[in-house]
């Protein structure tokens, strides 16, 4: 059985804002019945102040999908659209005191529905690059089609490269065999194994000095940059405070549906490189985190 | 009120008498049955008795046809891999699309990594096999046929007796995964042409971690585990003595309850099913209702998702299971539901209630009362359900137009 936090259970058993908002002027629909989860988010937005007055959800899905939808509606009420757009899927998960890794896609769905609803309000067209296909990386919700496309487009040969480009495999690593299979299907021979940190890279037991640590962080971000820049985005290091690393996601990445997953992927890379647990947080949240509230 | 356990196809409660029989084999009769002293000798006798008890349950001709293993999965793997090794020139396997992963994943692996050709027999909307397709696939190129006796999700029974005869006429080994059938319906192997059969202790009120491979005398065999001479060299490794002794007792008990399971328990299942169907709109029984295990009911609730149903059932103190994608962490609903072509609108919302001899009429009444409001509660949240008409929205695929599908 899944280990759901008490907050997830609370929002599942007693969902807030269930049902469609009457006189809604923004609707976002994502998912489908074949995927096993679908969410319709309806918002009533004050056209002058662009403040979200009311939010309602209708969800077909599992416990965490319903809880994520409920949490999302609570979070966005009273926010301006600008503020709402800064909500990442990680924020939704945090609001629920965490989701099991396999269920993170539920929070991504919430984030997507929100973006779709806001686009609807603004008369824009929203679409993401979600592709149908067998899900390979459950941590980041990446399917075979997406991996295959990226592998071909970029001539990727190793699991590490696939992780860098798509985030797939950057979480719990249990899907490495699946990624290998995709690579083998495309290129024939067995791919290079996932790299084990060479001894030179292994973090010394005594830990790193502050300077070494920041350099290591910059190295990791530097290595991820090409992939972000391909999507017309970028990342820069803003500050390091204990185990919290503040970054600026710039360009296309900020509004991008996958911003949350991107941060998650970066975080995973940093955790591996530093050999310690760190949290990657958008610099825009510096005050909030510093104030200790959510 | 005590919680209600209706997930007996997943695993069962170990019978008190089974536990009592097992206990001495931990602290008193702890000898190794292979040893040449009194400690070992007594244990050896106990194993012989258990072997006969299992032989009786299966209706096998000889007790030496019973090989104890660690679980149903091991028995399945051993049977299939043995056949492939025994007939190395044969490069084909016949199985079905609705097998348990214990068979399916192995076959897929053999296909992808070892270059075997696997014929996956399809099922119809009721989960029934097409025997003509089976006949067409049988040939001297086939090393083994592996078809489950009963499906774990729907309880649908397959005509394995007839299929084994056909295999024998074609000169092909026949294995059946009877993990769900054993103990629930009479098997009587000696009157069949079945060559190999798998059974798992924890599905019939014995402990987890003990299984059986039935090997018809004379069937060509290659062990999976080589080592000591245990199980006449057919399965090396010191025996799980307590587990095996318990399985023997469980086999005897389950046989004593066979009629009860096929009358009283079967009627409880029917009452639960009818009670739910009568009250809940847009739900239906999956599988073949006229030819299935007496203990299994699988109901598809349209427009809602199985995990959410299970969580609410669990809150109401009712344990069941679901073929929903979310319970397994994948995005695809159960391969069994997909194989039966159950529409996605229902496949995600299937719930399996599986009974044992411990269930009561009282429990059935409580479940029949609990289910309708749970379904209604979730449908109220569903974008595919229209609260005003208390039915699905008109043309659900159209009414809900997501930005991606
Ligand atoms: C049909 C079938 N085969 C095999 C198995 C696996 O048995 P075990 O858990 O003993 O390995 C199961 C159990 O879920 C089953 O239902």
CSV table of C-alpha atoms in Angstrom, one decimal, chain B residues 66 158 170 212 226 248 258 305 334 395:
chain,number,residue,atom,x,y,z
B,66,UNK,CA,5.3,-33.6,-5.7
B,158,UNK,CA,-9.7,-22.2,-18.5
B,170,UNK,CA,0.8,-32.9,-30.5
B,212,UNK,CA,4.7,-27.1,-5.1
B,226,UNK,CA,21.2,-27.6,-8.6
B,248,UNK,CA,0.3,-30.6,4.2
B,258,UNK,CA,-14.1,-28.1,-0.7
B,305,UNK,CA,-10.7,4.9,-10.3
B,334,UNK,CA,-4.4,-4.4,-15.5
B,395,UNK,CA,-20.4,11.2,-24.7
